[in-house]
Amino acid sequence: MFHTWSIALIALLEIGQKAYYTALLWRLSRDWLQLREY
C-alpha cells in the first residue's frame, strides 16, 4: 500500500517539476522574444 503511494507521489512530483520548468522556459522565451521586438 505505502509502496504504491510513494511511487505515485514521486511520479506526480516529477510531472509537476517538468510542467513547472516547461512553463518557466516558455515564459522566459516569450519575454525574450518580446524584448527583441523593441
Short mmCIF file of C-alpha atoms in Angstrom, two decimals:
data_model
loop_
_atom_site.label_atom_id
_atom_site.label_comp_id
_atom_site.label_asym_id
_atom_site.label_seq_id
_atom_site.Cartn_x
_atom_site.Cartn_y
_atom_site.Cartn_z
CA MET A 1 0.00 0.00 0.00
CA PHE A 2 2.62 2.52 1.09
CA HIS A 3 4.93 1.48 -1.74
CA THR A 4 2.40 2.25 -4.47
CA TRP A 5 1.55 5.55 -2.81
CA SER A 6 5.21 6.59 -2.74
CA ILE A 7 5.63 5.66 -6.41
CA ALA A 8 2.54 7.70 -7.34
CA LEU A 9 3.79 10.63 -5.26
CA ILE A 10 7.23 10.57 -6.89
CA ALA A 11 5.65 10.35 -10.35
CA LEU A 12 3.38 13.32 -9.57
CA LEU A 13 6.34 15.34 -8.30
CA GLU A 14 8.36 14.58 -11.43
CA ILE A 15 5.46 15.51 -13.72
CA GLY A 16 4.84 18.71 -11.75
CA GLN A 17 8.52 19.61 -11.89
CA LYS A 18 8.68 19.08 -15.64
CA ALA A 19 5.50 21.11 -16.17
CA TYR A 20 6.88 23.89 -13.96
CA TYR A 21 10.18 24.08 -15.81
CA THR A 22 8.45 23.90 -19.18
CA ALA A 23 6.16 26.80 -18.24
CA LEU A 24 9.13 28.75 -16.87
CA LEU A 25 11.17 28.23 -20.04
CA TRP A 26 8.19 29.11 -22.23
CA ARG A 27 7.59 32.31 -20.27
CA LEU A 28 11.26 33.28 -20.43
CA SER A 29 11.49 32.65 -24.16
CA ARG A 30 8.26 34.59 -24.74
CA ASP A 31 9.56 37.55 -22.71
CA TRP A 32 12.87 37.35 -24.59
CA LEU A 33 11.08 37.45 -27.94
CA GLN A 34 9.04 40.45 -26.81
CA LEU A 35 12.23 42.21 -25.73
CA ARG A 36 13.83 41.57 -29.11
CA GLU A 37 10.93 43.28 -30.87
CA TYR A 38 11.74 46.62 -29.25
#
